[in-house]
XYZ file of C-alpha atoms in Angstrom:
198
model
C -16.197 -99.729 -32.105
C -12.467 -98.375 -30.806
C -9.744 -97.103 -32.486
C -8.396 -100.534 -32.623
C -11.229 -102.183 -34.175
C -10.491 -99.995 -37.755
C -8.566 -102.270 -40.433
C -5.462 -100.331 -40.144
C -2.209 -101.537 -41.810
C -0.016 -103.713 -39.377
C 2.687 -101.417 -38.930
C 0.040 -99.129 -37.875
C -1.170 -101.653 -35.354
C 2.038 -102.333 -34.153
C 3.240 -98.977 -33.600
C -0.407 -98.318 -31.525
C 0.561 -101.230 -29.707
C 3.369 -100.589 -28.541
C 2.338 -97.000 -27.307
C -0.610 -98.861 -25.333
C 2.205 -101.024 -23.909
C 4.590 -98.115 -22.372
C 4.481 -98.269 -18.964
C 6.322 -96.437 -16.135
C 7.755 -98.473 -13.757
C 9.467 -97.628 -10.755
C 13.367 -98.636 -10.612
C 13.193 -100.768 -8.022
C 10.617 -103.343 -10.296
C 13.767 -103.615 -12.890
C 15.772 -106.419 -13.333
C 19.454 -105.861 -12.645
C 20.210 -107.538 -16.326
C 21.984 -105.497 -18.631
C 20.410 -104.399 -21.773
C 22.694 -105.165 -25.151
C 24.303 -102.657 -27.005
C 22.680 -103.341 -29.881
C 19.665 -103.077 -28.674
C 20.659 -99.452 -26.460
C 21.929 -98.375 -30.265
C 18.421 -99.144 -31.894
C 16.457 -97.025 -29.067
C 19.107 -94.026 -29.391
C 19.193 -94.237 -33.376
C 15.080 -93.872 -32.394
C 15.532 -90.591 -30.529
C 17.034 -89.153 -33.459
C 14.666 -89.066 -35.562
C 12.132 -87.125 -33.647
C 10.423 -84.163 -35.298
C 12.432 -81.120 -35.057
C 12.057 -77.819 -36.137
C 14.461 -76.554 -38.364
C 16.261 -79.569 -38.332
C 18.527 -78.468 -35.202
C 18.553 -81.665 -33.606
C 19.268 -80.631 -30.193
C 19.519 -83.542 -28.039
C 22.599 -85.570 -27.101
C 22.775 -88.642 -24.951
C 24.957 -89.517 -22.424
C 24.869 -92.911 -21.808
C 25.219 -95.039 -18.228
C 25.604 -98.691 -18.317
C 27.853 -101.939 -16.490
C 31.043 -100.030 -14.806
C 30.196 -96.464 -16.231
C 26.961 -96.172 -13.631
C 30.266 -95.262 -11.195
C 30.806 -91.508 -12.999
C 26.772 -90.572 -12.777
C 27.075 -92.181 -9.150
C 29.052 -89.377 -8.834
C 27.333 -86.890 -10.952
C 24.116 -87.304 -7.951
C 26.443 -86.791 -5.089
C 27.797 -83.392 -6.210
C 24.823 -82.486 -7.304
C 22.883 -83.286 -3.782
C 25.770 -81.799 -2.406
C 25.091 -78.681 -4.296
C 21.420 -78.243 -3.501
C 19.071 -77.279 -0.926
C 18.475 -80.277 1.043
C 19.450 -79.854 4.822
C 21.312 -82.852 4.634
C 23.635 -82.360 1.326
C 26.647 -82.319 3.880
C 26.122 -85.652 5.240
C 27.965 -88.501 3.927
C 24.895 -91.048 4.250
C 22.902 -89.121 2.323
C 25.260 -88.398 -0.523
C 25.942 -92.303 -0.360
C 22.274 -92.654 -0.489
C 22.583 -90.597 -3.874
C 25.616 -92.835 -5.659
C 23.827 -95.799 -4.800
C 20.767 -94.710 -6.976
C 22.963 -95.067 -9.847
C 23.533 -98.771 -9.160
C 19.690 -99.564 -9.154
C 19.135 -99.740 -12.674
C 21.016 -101.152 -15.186
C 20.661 -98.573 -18.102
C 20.265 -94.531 -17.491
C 20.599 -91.882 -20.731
C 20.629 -88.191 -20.291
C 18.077 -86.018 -22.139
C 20.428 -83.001 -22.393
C 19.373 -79.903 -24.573
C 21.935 -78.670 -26.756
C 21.388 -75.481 -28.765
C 23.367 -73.335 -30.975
C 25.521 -69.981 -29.624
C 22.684 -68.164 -31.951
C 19.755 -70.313 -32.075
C 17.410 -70.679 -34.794
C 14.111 -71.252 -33.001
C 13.001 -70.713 -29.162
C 14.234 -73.046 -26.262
C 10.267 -74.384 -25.853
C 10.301 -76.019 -29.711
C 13.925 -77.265 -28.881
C 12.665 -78.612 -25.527
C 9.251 -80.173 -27.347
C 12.011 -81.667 -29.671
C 13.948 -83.249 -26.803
C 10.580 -84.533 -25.069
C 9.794 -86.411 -28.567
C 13.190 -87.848 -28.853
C 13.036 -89.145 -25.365
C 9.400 -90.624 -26.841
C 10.768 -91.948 -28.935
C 13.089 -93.847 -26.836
C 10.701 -94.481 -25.164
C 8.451 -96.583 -27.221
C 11.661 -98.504 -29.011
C 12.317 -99.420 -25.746
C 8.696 -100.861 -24.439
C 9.097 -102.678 -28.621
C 12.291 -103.925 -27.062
C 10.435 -105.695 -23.965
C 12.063 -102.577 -21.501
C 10.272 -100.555 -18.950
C 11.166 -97.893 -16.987
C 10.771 -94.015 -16.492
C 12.048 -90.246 -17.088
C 13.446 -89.528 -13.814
C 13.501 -85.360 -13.621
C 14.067 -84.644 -10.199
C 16.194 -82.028 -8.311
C 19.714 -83.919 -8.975
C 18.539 -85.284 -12.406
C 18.216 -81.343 -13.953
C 20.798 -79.747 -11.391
C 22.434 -77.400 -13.546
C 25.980 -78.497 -11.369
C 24.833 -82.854 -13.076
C 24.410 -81.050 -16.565
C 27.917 -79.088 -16.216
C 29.503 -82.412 -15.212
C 28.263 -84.022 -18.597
C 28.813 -81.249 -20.383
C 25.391 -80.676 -21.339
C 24.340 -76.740 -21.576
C 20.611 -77.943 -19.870
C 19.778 -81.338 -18.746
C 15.824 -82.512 -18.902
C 16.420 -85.593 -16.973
C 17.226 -89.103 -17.637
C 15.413 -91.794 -19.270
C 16.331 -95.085 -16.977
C 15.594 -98.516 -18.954
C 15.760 -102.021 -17.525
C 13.885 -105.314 -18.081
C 10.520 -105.681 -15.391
C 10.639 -108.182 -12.403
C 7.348 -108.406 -12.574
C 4.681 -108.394 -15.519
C 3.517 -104.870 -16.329
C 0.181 -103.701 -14.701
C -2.373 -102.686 -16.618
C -3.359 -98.964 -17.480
C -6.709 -96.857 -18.476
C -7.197 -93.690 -19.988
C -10.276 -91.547 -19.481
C -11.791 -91.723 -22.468
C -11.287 -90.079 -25.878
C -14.771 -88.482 -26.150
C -13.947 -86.444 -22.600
C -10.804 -84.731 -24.396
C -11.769 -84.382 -27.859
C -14.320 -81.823 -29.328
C -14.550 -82.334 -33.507
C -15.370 -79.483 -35.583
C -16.976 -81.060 -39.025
Protein backbone atom coordinates (compact mmCIF):
# COMPACT_ATOMS: atom_id res chain seq x y z
CA UNK A 1 0.00 0.00 0.00
CA UNK A 2 1.56 3.82 -0.64
CA UNK A 3 0.99 6.85 0.90
CA UNK A 4 -1.57 7.52 -1.67
CA UNK A 5 -3.59 4.54 -1.23
CA UNK A 6 -4.74 5.93 2.63
CA UNK A 7 -8.39 7.57 2.52
CA UNK A 8 -7.11 10.96 3.10
CA UNK A 9 -9.41 14.03 2.79
CA UNK A 10 -9.32 15.59 -0.82
CA UNK A 11 -7.65 18.64 -0.02
CA UNK A 12 -5.10 16.42 1.36
CA UNK A 13 -4.91 14.57 -1.92
CA UNK A 14 -4.77 17.50 -3.82
CA UNK A 15 -2.16 19.28 -2.07
CA UNK A 16 0.09 15.69 -2.36
CA UNK A 17 -0.68 15.95 -5.83
CA UNK A 18 0.38 18.74 -6.70
CA UNK A 19 3.82 18.33 -4.84
CA UNK A 20 4.21 14.95 -6.95
CA UNK A 21 3.52 17.19 -9.98
CA UNK A 22 6.43 19.97 -9.44
CA UNK A 23 8.80 19.60 -11.87
CA UNK A 24 11.95 21.55 -12.87
CA UNK A 25 12.15 22.40 -16.20
CA UNK A 26 14.76 24.03 -17.99
CA UNK A 27 13.86 27.64 -19.52
CA UNK A 28 14.28 26.88 -22.77
CA UNK A 29 11.08 24.03 -22.53
CA UNK A 30 8.76 27.24 -21.53
CA UNK A 31 6.35 28.70 -23.57
CA UNK A 32 6.93 32.36 -24.33
CA UNK A 33 3.05 33.04 -23.12
CA UNK A 34 2.64 35.33 -20.44
CA UNK A 35 1.25 34.22 -17.21
CA UNK A 36 -1.90 36.54 -15.85
CA UNK A 37 -1.65 38.73 -13.12
CA UNK A 38 -4.07 37.21 -11.32
CA UNK A 39 -2.77 34.23 -11.40
CA UNK A 40 1.24 35.74 -10.56
CA UNK A 41 -0.88 37.45 -7.43
CA UNK A 42 -2.30 33.99 -6.20
CA UNK A 43 1.36 32.27 -6.28
CA UNK A 44 2.97 35.46 -4.45
CA UNK A 45 -0.06 35.79 -1.88
CA UNK A 46 1.24 31.76 -1.53
CA UNK A 47 4.80 32.70 -0.59
CA UNK A 48 3.54 34.65 2.15
CA UNK A 49 2.28 32.50 4.10
CA UNK A 50 5.20 30.25 4.62
CA UNK A 51 6.18 29.27 8.15
CA UNK A 52 8.28 31.80 9.75
CA UNK A 53 9.79 32.14 12.88
CA UNK A 54 8.85 34.89 14.85
CA UNK A 55 6.66 36.07 12.37
CA UNK A 56 9.49 38.28 10.57
CA UNK A 57 8.45 37.58 7.23
CA UNK A 58 11.57 38.24 5.47
CA UNK A 59 11.10 37.78 1.90
CA UNK A 60 10.14 40.34 -0.74
CA UNK A 61 9.57 39.77 -4.41
CA UNK A 62 10.62 41.56 -7.17
CA UNK A 63 8.74 40.78 -9.96
CA UNK A 64 9.84 40.47 -13.98
CA UNK A 65 7.24 40.15 -16.55
CA UNK A 66 6.15 41.60 -20.51
CA UNK A 67 8.41 44.97 -20.92
CA UNK A 68 9.90 44.93 -17.28
CA UNK A 69 12.24 41.63 -18.26
CA UNK A 70 14.36 44.87 -19.91
CA UNK A 71 15.58 46.25 -16.13
CA UNK A 72 16.72 42.46 -14.88
CA UNK A 73 18.21 42.19 -18.56
CA UNK A 74 20.20 44.64 -17.17
CA UNK A 75 20.52 43.59 -13.65
CA UNK A 76 22.67 40.15 -15.40
CA UNK A 77 24.90 42.32 -17.45
CA UNK A 78 26.31 44.38 -14.54
CA UNK A 79 26.38 41.72 -12.60
CA UNK A 80 28.54 39.42 -15.22
CA UNK A 81 30.32 42.43 -15.66
CA UNK A 82 31.15 42.50 -12.05
CA UNK A 83 32.32 38.93 -11.60
CA UNK A 84 35.04 36.63 -12.25
CA UNK A 85 34.46 35.34 -15.60
CA UNK A 86 37.40 36.11 -18.08
CA UNK A 87 35.05 37.37 -20.41
CA UNK A 88 32.81 39.97 -18.22
CA UNK A 89 34.43 42.75 -20.51
CA UNK A 90 33.17 41.50 -23.69
CA UNK A 91 30.12 42.85 -25.13
CA UNK A 92 28.86 39.34 -26.56
CA UNK A 93 28.95 37.89 -23.51
CA UNK A 94 27.19 40.54 -21.49
CA UNK A 95 24.58 40.44 -24.47
CA UNK A 96 24.54 36.80 -23.94
CA UNK A 97 23.48 37.73 -20.23
CA UNK A 98 20.41 40.40 -21.14
CA UNK A 99 19.14 38.02 -23.48
CA UNK A 100 18.57 35.38 -20.65
CA UNK A 101 16.07 37.66 -19.34
CA UNK A 102 13.98 37.47 -22.51
CA UNK A 103 13.75 33.55 -22.36
CA UNK A 104 11.13 33.22 -19.96
CA UNK A 105 8.19 34.97 -19.57
CA UNK A 106 7.88 35.32 -15.69
CA UNK A 107 11.13 35.66 -13.20
CA UNK A 108 10.58 36.73 -9.18
CA UNK A 109 13.43 37.43 -6.89
CA UNK A 110 13.79 35.48 -3.62
CA UNK A 111 15.48 38.38 -1.77
CA UNK A 112 16.12 38.09 2.10
CA UNK A 113 15.18 40.99 3.99
CA UNK A 114 15.96 41.20 7.71
CA UNK A 115 15.67 43.71 10.37
CA UNK A 116 18.77 46.36 11.39
CA UNK A 117 18.57 44.10 14.79
CA UNK A 118 17.24 40.83 13.92
CA UNK A 119 15.22 38.65 15.97
CA UNK A 120 16.39 35.19 14.95
CA UNK A 121 19.63 33.93 12.90
CA UNK A 122 20.02 34.49 9.03
CA UNK A 123 19.73 30.32 8.55
CA UNK A 124 15.82 30.31 10.05
CA UNK A 125 15.26 33.56 7.93
CA UNK A 126 16.87 31.84 4.91
CA UNK A 127 14.76 28.32 5.71
CA UNK A 128 11.83 30.90 5.74
CA UNK A 129 12.66 32.29 2.30
CA UNK A 130 13.31 28.63 0.83
CA UNK A 131 9.55 27.75 2.07
CA UNK A 132 8.08 30.82 0.62
CA UNK A 133 9.73 30.17 -2.66
CA UNK A 134 7.95 26.43 -2.00
CA UNK A 135 5.41 27.67 -1.75
CA UNK A 136 5.43 29.43 -4.96
CA UNK A 137 6.40 26.85 -6.11
CA UNK A 138 3.66 24.39 -5.75
CA UNK A 139 0.78 27.29 -6.47
CA UNK A 140 2.46 27.53 -9.48
CA UNK A 141 2.72 23.61 -10.71
CA UNK A 142 -1.59 23.95 -9.19
CA UNK A 143 -1.58 26.73 -11.73
CA UNK A 144 -0.40 24.36 -14.75
CA UNK A 145 3.39 26.38 -14.56
CA UNK A 146 6.77 24.83 -14.56
CA UNK A 147 9.94 26.08 -14.21
CA UNK A 148 12.99 26.40 -11.75
CA UNK A 149 15.04 28.41 -8.94
CA UNK A 150 17.78 29.69 -10.94
CA UNK A 151 20.78 30.53 -8.16
CA UNK A 152 23.69 30.98 -10.12
CA UNK A 153 26.68 33.43 -9.97
CA UNK A 154 24.61 36.56 -11.50
CA UNK A 155 21.29 35.39 -9.88
CA UNK A 156 22.90 35.93 -5.99
CA UNK A 157 25.64 38.59 -7.12
CA UNK A 158 25.56 40.79 -4.29
CA UNK A 159 26.08 43.90 -7.22
CA UNK A 160 21.96 42.06 -8.89
CA UNK A 161 20.71 42.24 -5.15
CA UNK A 162 22.02 46.02 -4.67
CA UNK A 163 20.33 46.87 -7.98
CA UNK A 164 16.88 45.58 -6.56
CA UNK A 165 17.45 46.78 -3.49
CA UNK A 166 17.43 43.61 -1.79
CA UNK A 167 20.05 43.35 1.33
CA UNK A 168 20.76 39.35 0.01
CA UNK A 169 19.31 37.80 -2.99
CA UNK A 170 18.72 33.72 -2.97
CA UNK A 171 17.95 33.58 -6.57
CA UNK A 172 15.00 33.74 -8.72
CA UNK A 173 12.12 31.56 -9.15
CA UNK A 174 11.45 31.67 -13.21
CA UNK A 175 7.72 30.43 -14.12
CA UNK A 176 6.34 29.82 -17.59
CA UNK A 177 3.83 27.39 -19.17
CA UNK A 178 5.80 23.84 -20.65
CA UNK A 179 6.24 23.27 -24.48
CA UNK A 180 6.23 20.02 -23.91
CA UNK A 181 4.33 17.61 -21.38
CA UNK A 182 6.26 17.21 -18.13
CA UNK A 183 8.51 14.05 -17.81
CA UNK A 184 8.03 11.88 -15.30
CA UNK A 185 10.04 11.69 -11.91
CA UNK A 186 11.04 8.88 -9.12
CA UNK A 187 12.16 9.12 -5.77
CA UNK A 188 14.25 6.48 -4.04
CA UNK A 189 12.10 5.17 -1.83
CA UNK A 190 10.72 6.22 1.58
CA UNK A 191 11.90 3.13 3.54
CA UNK A 192 15.80 4.08 2.37
CA UNK A 193 15.42 7.61 4.22
CA UNK A 194 13.23 6.98 7.03
CA UNK A 195 14.14 5.07 10.31
CA UNK A 196 10.78 5.04 12.87
CA UNK A 197 11.31 4.93 16.45
CA UNK A 198 7.87 3.30 18.01
Amino acid sequence: MTTLDIPFPAAALTVLDVIRARRTVDIGLLRPDAVPREVVEAILEAGTWAPNHGRTEPWRFTVFTGAGRARLAEVFAQAYAAGSAPDRDSESALEAQRARAWRAPLWISLELHMPEKPKMPEWEEQAALACAAQNMWLAATAFGLVGKWVSGPVMVSPVAAQALGAPKLMGLLVLGYPAAERHAATRAPLADKVTWVE
